[in-house]
XYZ file of C-alpha atoms in Angstrom:
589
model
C 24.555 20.833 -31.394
C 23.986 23.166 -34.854
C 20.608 24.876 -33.582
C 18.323 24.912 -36.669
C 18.085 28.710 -37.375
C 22.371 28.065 -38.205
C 21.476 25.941 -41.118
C 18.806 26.361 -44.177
C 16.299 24.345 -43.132
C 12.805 23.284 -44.339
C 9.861 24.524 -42.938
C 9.120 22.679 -40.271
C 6.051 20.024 -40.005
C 5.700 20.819 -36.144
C 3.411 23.525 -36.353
C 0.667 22.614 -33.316
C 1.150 21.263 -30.167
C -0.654 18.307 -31.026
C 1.983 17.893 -33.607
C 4.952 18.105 -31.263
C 3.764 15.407 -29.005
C 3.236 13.100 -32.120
C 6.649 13.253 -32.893
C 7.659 13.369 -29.640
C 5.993 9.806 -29.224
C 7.832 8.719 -33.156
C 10.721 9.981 -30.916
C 9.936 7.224 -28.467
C 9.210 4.619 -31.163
C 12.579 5.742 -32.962
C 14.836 5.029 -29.858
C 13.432 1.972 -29.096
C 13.726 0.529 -32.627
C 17.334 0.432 -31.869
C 17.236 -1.453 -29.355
C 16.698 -4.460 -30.492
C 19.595 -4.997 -33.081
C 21.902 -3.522 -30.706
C 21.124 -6.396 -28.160
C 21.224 -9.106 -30.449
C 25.018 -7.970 -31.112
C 25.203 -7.681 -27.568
C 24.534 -11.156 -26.462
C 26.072 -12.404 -29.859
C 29.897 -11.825 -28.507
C 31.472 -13.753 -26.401
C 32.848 -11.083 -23.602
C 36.213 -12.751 -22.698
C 37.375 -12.651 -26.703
C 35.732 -9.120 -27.374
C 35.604 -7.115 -24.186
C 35.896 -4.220 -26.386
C 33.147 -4.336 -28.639
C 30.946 -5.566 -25.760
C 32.053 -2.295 -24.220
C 30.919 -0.255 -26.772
C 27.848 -1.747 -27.681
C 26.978 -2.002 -24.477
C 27.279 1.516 -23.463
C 25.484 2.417 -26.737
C 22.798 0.839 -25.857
C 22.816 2.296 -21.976
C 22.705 5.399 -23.966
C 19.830 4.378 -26.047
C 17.480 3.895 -23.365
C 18.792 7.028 -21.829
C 17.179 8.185 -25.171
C 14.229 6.753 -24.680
C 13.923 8.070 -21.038
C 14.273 11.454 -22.074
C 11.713 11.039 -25.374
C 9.322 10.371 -22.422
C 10.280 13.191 -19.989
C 10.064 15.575 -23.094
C 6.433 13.833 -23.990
C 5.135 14.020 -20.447
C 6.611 17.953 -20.376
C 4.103 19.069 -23.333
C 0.934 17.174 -22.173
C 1.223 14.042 -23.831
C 1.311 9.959 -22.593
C 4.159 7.704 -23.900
C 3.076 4.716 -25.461
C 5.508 1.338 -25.193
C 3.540 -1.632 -24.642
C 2.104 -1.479 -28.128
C 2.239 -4.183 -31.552
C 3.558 -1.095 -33.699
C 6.648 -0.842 -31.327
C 7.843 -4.853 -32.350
C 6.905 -5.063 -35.865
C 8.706 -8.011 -37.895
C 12.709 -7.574 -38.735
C 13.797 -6.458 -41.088
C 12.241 -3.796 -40.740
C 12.559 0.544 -41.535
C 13.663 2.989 -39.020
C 10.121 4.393 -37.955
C 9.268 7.355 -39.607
C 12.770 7.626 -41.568
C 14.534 6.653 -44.473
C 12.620 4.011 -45.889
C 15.848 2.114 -47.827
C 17.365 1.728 -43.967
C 16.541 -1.261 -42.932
C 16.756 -2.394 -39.424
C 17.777 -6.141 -38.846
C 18.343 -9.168 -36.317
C 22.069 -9.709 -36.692
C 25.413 -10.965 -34.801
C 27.818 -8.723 -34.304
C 29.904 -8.657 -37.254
C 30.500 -6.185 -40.610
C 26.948 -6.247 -41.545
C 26.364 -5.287 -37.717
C 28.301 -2.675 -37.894
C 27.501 -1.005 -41.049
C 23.827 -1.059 -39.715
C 24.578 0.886 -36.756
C 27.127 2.975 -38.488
C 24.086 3.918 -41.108
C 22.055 4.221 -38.288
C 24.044 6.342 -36.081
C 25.746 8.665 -39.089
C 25.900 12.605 -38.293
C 23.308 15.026 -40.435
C 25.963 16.766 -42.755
C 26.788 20.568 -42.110
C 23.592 22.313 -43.689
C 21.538 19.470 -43.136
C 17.714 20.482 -42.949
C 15.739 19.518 -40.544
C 12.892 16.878 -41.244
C 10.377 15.922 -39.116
C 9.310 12.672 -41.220
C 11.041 11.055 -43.623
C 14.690 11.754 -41.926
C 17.799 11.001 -43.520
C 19.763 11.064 -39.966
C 18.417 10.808 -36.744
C 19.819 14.415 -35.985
C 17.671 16.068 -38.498
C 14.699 14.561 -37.003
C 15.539 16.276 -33.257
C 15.895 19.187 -35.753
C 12.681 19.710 -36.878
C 11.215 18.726 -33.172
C 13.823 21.738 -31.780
C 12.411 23.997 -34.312
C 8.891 22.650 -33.418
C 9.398 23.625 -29.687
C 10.886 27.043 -30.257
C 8.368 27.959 -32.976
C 5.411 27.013 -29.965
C 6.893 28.080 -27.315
C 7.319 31.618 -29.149
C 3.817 31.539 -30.410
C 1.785 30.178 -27.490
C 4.384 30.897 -24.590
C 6.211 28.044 -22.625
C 3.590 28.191 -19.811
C 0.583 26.800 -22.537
C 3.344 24.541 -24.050
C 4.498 22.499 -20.926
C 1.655 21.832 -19.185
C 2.424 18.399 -18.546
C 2.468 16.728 -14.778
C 6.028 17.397 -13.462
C 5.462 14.280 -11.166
C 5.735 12.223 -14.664
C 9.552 13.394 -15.064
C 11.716 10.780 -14.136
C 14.861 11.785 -12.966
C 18.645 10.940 -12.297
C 17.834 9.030 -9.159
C 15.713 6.492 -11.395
C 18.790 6.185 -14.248
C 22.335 5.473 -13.621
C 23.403 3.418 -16.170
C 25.335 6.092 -18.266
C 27.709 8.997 -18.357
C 24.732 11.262 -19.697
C 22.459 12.928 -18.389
C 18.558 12.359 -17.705
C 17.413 15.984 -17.550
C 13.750 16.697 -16.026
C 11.768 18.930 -18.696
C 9.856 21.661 -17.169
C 10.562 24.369 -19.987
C 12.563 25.196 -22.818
C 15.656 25.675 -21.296
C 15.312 21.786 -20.243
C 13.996 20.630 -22.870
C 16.243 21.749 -25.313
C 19.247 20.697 -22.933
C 17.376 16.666 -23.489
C 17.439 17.100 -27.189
C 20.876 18.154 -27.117
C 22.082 14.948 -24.779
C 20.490 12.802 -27.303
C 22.234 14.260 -30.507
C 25.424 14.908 -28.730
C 25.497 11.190 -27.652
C 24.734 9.823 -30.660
C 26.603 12.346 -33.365
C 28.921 14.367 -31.218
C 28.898 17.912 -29.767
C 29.219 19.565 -33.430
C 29.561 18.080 -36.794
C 33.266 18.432 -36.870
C 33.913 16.907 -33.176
C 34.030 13.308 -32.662
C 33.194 13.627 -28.672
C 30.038 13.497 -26.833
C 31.048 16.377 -23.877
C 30.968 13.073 -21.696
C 33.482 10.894 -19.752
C 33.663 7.451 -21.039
C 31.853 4.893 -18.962
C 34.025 2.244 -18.761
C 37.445 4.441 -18.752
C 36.928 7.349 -16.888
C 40.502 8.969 -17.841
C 39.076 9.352 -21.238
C 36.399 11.483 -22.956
C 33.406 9.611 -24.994
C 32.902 9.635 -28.225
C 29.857 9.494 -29.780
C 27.916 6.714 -31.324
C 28.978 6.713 -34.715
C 32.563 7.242 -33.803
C 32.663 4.206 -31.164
C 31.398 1.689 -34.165
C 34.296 3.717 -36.520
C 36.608 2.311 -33.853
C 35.762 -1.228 -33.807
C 35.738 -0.995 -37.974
C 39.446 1.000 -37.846
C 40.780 -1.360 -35.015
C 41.699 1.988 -33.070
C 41.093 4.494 -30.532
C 40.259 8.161 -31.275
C 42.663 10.058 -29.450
C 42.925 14.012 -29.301
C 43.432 16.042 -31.939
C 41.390 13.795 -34.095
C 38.888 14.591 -35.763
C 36.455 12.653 -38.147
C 38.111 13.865 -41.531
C 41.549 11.620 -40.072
C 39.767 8.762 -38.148
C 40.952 7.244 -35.409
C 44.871 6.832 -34.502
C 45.354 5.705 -30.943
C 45.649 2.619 -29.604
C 44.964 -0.436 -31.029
C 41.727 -2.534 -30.003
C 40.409 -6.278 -31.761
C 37.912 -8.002 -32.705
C 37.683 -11.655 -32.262
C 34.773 -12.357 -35.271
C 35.273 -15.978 -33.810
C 34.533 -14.945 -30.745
C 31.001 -14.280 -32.151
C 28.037 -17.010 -31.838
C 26.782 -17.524 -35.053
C 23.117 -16.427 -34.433
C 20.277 -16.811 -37.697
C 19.697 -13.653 -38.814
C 15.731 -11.981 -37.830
C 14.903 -15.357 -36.477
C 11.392 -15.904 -36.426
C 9.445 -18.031 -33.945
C 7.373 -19.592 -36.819
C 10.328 -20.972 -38.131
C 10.405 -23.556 -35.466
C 7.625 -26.128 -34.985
C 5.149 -25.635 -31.856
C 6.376 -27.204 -28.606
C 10.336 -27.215 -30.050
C 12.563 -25.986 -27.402
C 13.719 -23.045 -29.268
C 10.162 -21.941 -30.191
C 9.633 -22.301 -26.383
C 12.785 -20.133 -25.584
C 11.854 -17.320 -27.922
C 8.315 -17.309 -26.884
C 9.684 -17.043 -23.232
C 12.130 -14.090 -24.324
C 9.181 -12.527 -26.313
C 6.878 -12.650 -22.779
C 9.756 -11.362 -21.107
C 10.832 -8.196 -23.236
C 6.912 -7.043 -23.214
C 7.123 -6.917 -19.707
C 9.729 -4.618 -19.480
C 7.920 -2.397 -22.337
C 4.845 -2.650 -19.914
C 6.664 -1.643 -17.294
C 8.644 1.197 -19.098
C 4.917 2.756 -20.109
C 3.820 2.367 -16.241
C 7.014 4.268 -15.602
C 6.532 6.888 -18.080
C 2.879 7.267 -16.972
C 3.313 7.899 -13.066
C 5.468 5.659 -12.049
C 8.783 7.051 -12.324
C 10.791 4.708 -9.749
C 8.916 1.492 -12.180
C 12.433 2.519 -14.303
C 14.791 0.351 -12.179
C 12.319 -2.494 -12.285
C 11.955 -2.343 -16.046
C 15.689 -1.943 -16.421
C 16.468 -4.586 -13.894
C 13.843 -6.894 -15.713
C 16.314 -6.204 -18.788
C 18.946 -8.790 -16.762
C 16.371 -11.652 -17.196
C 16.623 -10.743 -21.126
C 20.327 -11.337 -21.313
C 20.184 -14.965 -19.837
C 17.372 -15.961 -21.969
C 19.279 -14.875 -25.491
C 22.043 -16.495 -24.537
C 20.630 -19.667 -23.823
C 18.856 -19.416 -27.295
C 22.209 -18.378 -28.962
C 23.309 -22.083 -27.589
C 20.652 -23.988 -29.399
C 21.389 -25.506 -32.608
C 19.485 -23.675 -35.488
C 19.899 -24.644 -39.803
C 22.763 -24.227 -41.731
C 25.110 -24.191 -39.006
C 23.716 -21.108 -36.930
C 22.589 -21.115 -34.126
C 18.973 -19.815 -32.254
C 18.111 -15.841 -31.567
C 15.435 -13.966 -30.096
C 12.600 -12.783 -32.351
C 11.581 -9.685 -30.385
C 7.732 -10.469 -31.443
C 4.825 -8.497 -29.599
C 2.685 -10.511 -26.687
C -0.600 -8.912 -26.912
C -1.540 -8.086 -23.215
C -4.220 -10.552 -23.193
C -2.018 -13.739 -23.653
C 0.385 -12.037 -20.746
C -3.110 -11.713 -18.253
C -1.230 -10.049 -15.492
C -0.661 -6.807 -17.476
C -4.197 -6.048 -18.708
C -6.956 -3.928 -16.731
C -6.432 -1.391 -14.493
C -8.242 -3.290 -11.336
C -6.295 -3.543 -7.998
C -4.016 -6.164 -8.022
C -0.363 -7.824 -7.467
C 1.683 -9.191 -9.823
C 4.723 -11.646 -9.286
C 7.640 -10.979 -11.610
C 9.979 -14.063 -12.510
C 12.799 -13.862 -10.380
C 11.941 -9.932 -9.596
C 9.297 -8.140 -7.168
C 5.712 -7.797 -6.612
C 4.023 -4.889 -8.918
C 1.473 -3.982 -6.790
C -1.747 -1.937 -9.412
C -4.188 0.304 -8.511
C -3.346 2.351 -5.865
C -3.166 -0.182 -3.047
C -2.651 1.491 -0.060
C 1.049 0.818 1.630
C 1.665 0.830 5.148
C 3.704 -0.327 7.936
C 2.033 -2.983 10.926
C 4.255 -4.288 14.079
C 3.460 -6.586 16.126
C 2.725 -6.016 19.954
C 3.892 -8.500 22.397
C 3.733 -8.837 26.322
C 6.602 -9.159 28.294
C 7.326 -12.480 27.793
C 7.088 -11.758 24.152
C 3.650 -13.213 23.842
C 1.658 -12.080 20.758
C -0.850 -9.784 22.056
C -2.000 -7.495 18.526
C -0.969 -5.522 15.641
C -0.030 -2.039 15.719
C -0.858 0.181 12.486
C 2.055 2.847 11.955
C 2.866 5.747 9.243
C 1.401 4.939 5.541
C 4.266 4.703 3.232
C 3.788 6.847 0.116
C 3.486 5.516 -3.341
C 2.984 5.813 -6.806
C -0.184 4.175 -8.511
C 1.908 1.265 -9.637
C 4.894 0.334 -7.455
C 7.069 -2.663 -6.539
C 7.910 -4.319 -3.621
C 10.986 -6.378 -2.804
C 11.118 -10.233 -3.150
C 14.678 -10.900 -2.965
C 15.224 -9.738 0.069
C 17.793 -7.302 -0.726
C 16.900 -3.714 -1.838
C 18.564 -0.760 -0.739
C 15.313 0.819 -0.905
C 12.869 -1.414 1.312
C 10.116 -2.393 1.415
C 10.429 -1.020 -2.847
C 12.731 -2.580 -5.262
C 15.477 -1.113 -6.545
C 16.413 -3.585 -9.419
C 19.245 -5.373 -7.098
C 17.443 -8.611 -7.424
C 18.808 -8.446 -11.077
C 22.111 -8.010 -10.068
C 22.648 -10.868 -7.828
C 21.162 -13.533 -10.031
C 18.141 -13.858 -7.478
C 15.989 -16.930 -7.708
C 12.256 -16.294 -7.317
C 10.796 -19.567 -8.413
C 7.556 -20.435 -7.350
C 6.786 -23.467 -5.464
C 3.112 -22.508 -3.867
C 0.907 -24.751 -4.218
C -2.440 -24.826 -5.957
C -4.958 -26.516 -3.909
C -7.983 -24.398 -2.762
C -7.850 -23.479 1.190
C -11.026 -25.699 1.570
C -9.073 -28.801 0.026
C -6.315 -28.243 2.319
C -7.972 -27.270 5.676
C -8.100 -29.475 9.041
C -10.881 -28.867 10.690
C -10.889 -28.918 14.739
C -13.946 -28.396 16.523
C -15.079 -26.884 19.763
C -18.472 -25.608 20.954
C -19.620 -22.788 19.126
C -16.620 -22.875 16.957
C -15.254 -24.666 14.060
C -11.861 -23.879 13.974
C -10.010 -24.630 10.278
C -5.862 -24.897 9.898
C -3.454 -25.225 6.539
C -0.143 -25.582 8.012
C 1.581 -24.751 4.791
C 0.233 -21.003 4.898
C 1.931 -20.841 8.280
C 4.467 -17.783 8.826
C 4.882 -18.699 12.531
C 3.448 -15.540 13.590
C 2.240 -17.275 17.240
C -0.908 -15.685 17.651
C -2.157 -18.910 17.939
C -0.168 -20.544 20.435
C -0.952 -18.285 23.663
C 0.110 -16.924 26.668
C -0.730 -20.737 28.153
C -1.948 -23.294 25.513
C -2.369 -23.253 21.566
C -5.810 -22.999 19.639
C -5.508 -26.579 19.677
C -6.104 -27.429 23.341
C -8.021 -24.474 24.158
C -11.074 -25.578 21.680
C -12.030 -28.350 24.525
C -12.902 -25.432 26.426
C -15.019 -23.400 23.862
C -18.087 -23.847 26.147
C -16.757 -21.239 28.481
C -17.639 -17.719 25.740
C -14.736 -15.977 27.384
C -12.296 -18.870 26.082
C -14.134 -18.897 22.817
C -14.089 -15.230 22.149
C -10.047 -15.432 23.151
C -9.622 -17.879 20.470
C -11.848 -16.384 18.163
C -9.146 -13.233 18.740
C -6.221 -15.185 17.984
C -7.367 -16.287 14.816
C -8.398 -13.021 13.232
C -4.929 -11.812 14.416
C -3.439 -14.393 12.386
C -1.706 -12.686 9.233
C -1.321 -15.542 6.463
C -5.546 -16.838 7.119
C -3.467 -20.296 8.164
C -6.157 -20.316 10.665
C -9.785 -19.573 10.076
C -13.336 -20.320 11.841
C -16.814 -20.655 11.266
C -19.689 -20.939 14.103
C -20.401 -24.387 12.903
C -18.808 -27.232 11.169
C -19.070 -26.516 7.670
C -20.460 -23.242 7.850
C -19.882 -19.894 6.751
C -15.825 -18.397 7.448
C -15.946 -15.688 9.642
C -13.227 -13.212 8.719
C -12.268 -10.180 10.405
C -12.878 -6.248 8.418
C -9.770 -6.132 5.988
C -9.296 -3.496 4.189
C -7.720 -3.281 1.275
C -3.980 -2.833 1.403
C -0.684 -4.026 1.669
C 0.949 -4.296 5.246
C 4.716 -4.293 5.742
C 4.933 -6.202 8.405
C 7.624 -5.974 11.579
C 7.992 -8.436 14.214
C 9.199 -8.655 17.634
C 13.012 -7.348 18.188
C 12.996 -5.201 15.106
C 12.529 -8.582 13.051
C 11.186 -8.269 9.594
C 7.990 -10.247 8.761
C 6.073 -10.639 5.220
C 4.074 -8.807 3.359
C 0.556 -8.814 4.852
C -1.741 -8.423 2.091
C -5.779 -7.958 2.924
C -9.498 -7.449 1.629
C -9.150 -10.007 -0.997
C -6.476 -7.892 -3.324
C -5.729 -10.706 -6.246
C -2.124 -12.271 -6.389
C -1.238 -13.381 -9.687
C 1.994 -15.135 -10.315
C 4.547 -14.820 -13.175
C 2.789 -17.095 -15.306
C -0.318 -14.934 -14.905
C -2.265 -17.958 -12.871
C -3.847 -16.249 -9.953
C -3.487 -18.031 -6.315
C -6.607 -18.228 -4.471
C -8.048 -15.052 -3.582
C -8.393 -14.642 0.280
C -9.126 -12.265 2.762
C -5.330 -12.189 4.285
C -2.637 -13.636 2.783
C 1.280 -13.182 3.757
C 3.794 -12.489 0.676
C 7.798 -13.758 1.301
C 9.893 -10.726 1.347
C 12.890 -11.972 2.674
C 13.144 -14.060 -0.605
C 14.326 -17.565 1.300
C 10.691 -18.696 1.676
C 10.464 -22.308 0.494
C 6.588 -21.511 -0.723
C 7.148 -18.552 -2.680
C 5.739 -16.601 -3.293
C 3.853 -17.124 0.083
C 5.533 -16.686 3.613
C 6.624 -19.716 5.481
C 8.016 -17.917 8.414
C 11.867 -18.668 6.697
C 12.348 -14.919 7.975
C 12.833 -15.841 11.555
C 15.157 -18.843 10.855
C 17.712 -16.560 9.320
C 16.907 -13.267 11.553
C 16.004 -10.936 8.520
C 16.100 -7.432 9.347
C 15.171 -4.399 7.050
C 17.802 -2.275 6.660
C 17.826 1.351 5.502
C 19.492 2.656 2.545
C 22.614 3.393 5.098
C 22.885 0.241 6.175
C 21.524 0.383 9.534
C 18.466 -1.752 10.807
C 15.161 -0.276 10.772
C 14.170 0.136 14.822
C-alpha cells in the first residue's frame, strides 16, 4: 500500500482520538454494507453451472468479514466499542456506501452485469495521487488513507501508549477466523495496526496501484497467487484468469473461466418485506431471514465487545442464512422473479432473547446455548459406590469464560463443552420439542409421612439417584415414618439434576429445594460418560423463538444433541454412550 505522505493528500479530518475511533466505527459500518449485496449474488447462482463465480464471490465476501474483524480489533486497540446490532447498519436498499460517494448506490441484486459493475464500482483502486478522505470517499482506499494518516498524526502527537489504550483481551485473533487466506492481525500498536489497514486495502485493491495481487495465496487454488477484489470481478467480466506478468493496464489473459447467466435464479431486485401481504409465505421467509441475520450482528457486537471466541458462533450462525435465501430464491415472486431476502433491522425488542444484560441462556435455532452474564462454568461428576450406585456429585475445576459464551448442542465441537461453529457444518438439527406445561400441571404426586414427594417423568435424564442402593423413591415413601428413611429420600431428590423429582413436607405445600447457586454444571457420569448441562439457581432458559421455559431451580440442558425433548435432557446420552472428547480426539477421563 501507497502510505499517505507518498501522495498529495488533503489534510486529514482525523485530528483527535475521538475522531479516529468514529471512523474507525464508519470503518465497521463500511465493511458490513457490503455484505449484503455480495450475499444476495451469492445465493443467486446456482454452484454446479457457476462454480467459478461462486468462488470468487464467495471468497470476497470471506474477505469482507475479515474486514470487518479487523475494523473491530483496530476500534477496540484505540479505546473504542464496535457497534453492529444497530437500525443504521440495515437501512433500506438501495442505498449509499456509508459515509462515501453519495451517487454509489448499493443494491439487492442477482448476480449478473449490474452485479458486477456494483462491486466493480465498489471495489475500484484510489488512482496514483489519490488523496486521502476521511468522509465523502471516492474509493474505499482513500478512506483507510485518511484513517492511516489519522493514526500516525496521533500516535506522533500523543505517543502510541495514550493512543492504544484499548483492552487487549478485546482482540480477536487467528484462532477465532479461518475462513481466508488473510490475515486477522491483533492491534496493540502502530506497527499492528497499520499492518490491519494494509490487509484490508491490499485485499481489496492490490499490494500497489500497478499490481493486480493481494500478497496472498488463493483460497480455493493454492498453486496460485490472489488477486484482489476488483481484479477477481474483472475476471468474471473478461471470461479469464490473470496470469503473471499481467498487470491491470492489459487485463487478464490466462485461462478461460464462464459464466452460466442461466445458471442464475432470477431474484426481485431490493425486495422488500412490505411488498408481500402479512401471513404470505414469503413475507414469513424474509421475516425469518431478517430475525436470523440480526442475530449474527448481535452476536458479532458480543464478539467484538469481550467475547472474542462468540466469532465462530456468529460466523457459523451465517450457515443458517444461506438455507433460508435459498428457499426464498425458490418462491414465486411478480413478473417472473422470484423471492429475496430484504436484510431489514429486528429491533432487539421483537427478538426478546437479545435485549438486557441480566443472566440468562439463550437457545439458538439449530446452534448452541449463549449463556449472558457471567454465569459461572464448571465441571460436576458423579460419585458412585461400587456397584455403581449413585451416591453424590463431585464439584471439579471451574472452566474459564468470557462474559458471553456458548455451549455445545449438537453434540459435536472440537472445543467442548464451547462451540466451535461445527454444528453449522453438519447441517445439525436443533428443533425444539419441550413441552410447555408448567411443572405443577405435569407433576404426580406420591405421598409418604412427612413427605410429599412430586415426579414429571418427561424431565427425566435417568440420572438414578432415585432408584437406590435397594428400592426406588417409589417404594421407600411407605416407609417415611422411620426419619432416617425420610431424610435418605429427601437426599436423593435434591441430588436429582433435571428437578424431575421434587418434595414438599405436606401435600400441596411449599417445594423444598436444595441451595443452588447460580451456574452452569458440565456434567460427567459414571465410566467417563458425558451427561447434560446442569443448569441451577433459577438462571432463565429462553428458546429460539425467545419464549422462556419455566424457570426452575435445576434444570438439565441436552448436550449430546440426540435428546428427543430438546432442548431439555432425556437421558438419550446414555443410550448412545456419548463421551466428550478433547480437541485431539481422545475421551475426556
Amino acid at each position: 500500500m501507497n502510505h499517505p505522505e507518498q501522495r498529495q493528500t488533503a489534510a486529514t479530518p482525523v485530528t483527535t482520538l475521538e475522531s479516529l475511533r468514529e471512523h474507525l466505527q464508519w470503518a465497521i459500518e463500511l465493511e458490513h454494507a457490503t455484505l449484503p449485496p455480495y450475499l444476495c449474488a451469492l445465493y443467486s447462482l446456482d454452484p454446479e453451472r457457476n462454480p467459478d463465480a461462486v468462488e470468487v464471490v464467495s471468497s470476497v465476501f470471506a474477505e469482507e468479514m475479515l474486514h470487518l474483524a479487523l475494523a473491530a480489533n483496530l476500534l477496540n486497540a484505540v479505546g473504542g466499542r464496535p457497534r453492529l446490532d444497530a437500525p443504521r447498519m440495515l437501512p433500506p436498499h438501495p442505498r449509499p456506501l456509508p459515509h462515501g460517494d453519495r451517487s454509489l448506490e448499493l443494491s439487492l441484486l442477482p448476480f449478473g452485469t449490474e452485479a458486477l459493475e456494483l462491486f466493480l464500482r465498489l471495489e475500484r483502486p484510489a488512482p496514483p495521487g489519490a488523496p486521502a478522505e476521511g468522509d465523502g470517499y471516492e474509493t474505499i482506499g482513500q478512506f483507510y488513507a485518511a484513517v492511516e494518516q489519522g493514526l500516525r498524526h496521533l500516535c506522533e502527537r500523543f505517543g502510541e501508549r495514550e493512543v492504544f489504550c484499548g483492552d487487549p483481551a478485546r482482540q480477536v485473533s487467528a484462532a477465532h477466523f479461518r475462513h481466508t487466506a488473510g490475515r486477522l492481525i491483533a492491534v496493540d500498536g502502530l506497527d499492528s495496526a497499520l499492518a490491519a489497514l494494509e490487509e484490508i486495502v491490499e485485499q481489496g485493491e492490490g499490494t500497489s496501484r500497478a499490481e493486480v495481487w493481494d500478497g496472498d495465496q488463493d483460497v480455493f487454488h493454492p498453486e496460485r497467487d490472489e488477486v484482489a477484489h476488483y481484479y477477481r470481478f474483472q475476471e468474471l467480466k473478461a471470461g479469464r484468469r490473470y496470469r503473471r506478468g499481467d498487470t491491470p493496464r492489459s487485463g487478464p489473459t490466462g485461462e478461460a473461466i464462464s459464466v452460466d447467466l442461466a445458471g442464475v435464479r432470477p431474484m426481485r431486485r431490493n425486495p422488500r418485506v412490505a411488498d408481500h401481504a402479512p401471513g404470505s409465505a414469503v413475507r414469513a421467509a424474509q421475516k425469518k431471514f431478517n430475525h436470523t441475520y440480526c442475530a449474527v450482528l448481535h452476536l458479532l457486537e458480543q464478539a467484538f465487545n469481550g467475547s472474542p471466541k462468540l466469532l465462530a458462533v456468529a460466523t457459523g450462525t451465517m450457515y443458517a442464512l444461506k438455507a433460508q435465501a435459498q428457499a426464498l430464491m425458490r418462491m414465486p415472486d411478480e413478473d417472473g422473479t422470484t423471492a429475496g431476502p430484504t436484510f431489514a433491522y429486528v429491533p432487539p425488542e421483537l427478538r426478546r432473547w437479545s435485549v438486557g444484560d441480566r443472566r440468562r441462556i439463550v437457545v439458538l435455532r439449530d446452534g448452541p446455548y449463549v449463556v449472558y452474564g457471567g454465569v459461572p462454568l464448571r465441571r460436576k461428576r458423579k460419585i458412585v459406590s461400587s456397584e455403581n450406585d449413585a451416591l453424590t456429585w463431585k464439584t471439579g475445576e471451574p472452566l474459564e469464560t468470557e462474559d458471553t459464551y456458548a455451549l455445545c448442542r449438537c453434540g459435536h465441537s472440537g472445543a467442548k463443552p464451547f462451540c466451535d461453529g461445527t454444528h453449522a457444518v453438519i447441517g445439525f438439527d436443533g428443533t425444539e420439542s419441550a413441552g410447555v406445561r408448567p411443572y405443577e400441571e405435569l407433576q404426580h404426586v406420591h405421598d409418604g409421612v412427612g413427605i410429599s414427594a412430586r415426579r414429571v417423568g418427561e424431565l427425566c435424564v435417568h440420572a438414578a439417584f432415585c432408584i437406590g442402593r435397594t428400592r426406588p423413591i417409589a417404594e421407600m415413601l411407605a416407609d417415611t415414618g422411620d426419619s432416617d428413611v425420610r431424610s435418605d429420600v429427601m437426599g436423593r431428590i435434591d441430588h436429582c439434576p433435571s428437578g424431575s423429582y421434587s418434595y414438599a413436607l405436606e401435600r400441596g405445600g411449599d417445594t423444598i429445594e436444595p441451595d443452588l447457586p447460580q451456574a452452569v454444571s458440565v456434567l460427567e457420569e459414571e465410566g467417563g460418560l458425558a451427561g447434560a448441562l446442569w443448569v441451577t439457581g433459577g438462571v432463565p432458559v429462553l428458546r429460539a423463538d425467545g419464549r422462556p421455559l419455566e424457570t426452575r431451580n435445576r434444570m438439565t440442558l441436552c448436550r449430546c444433541g440426540h435428546s428427543g425433548n430438546k432442548p431439555l435432557c432425556d437421558g438419550t446420552h446414555r443410550e448412545i454412550g456419548f463421551h466428550e472428547e478433547t480437541e485431539t480426539g481422545h475421551v475426556r477421563t
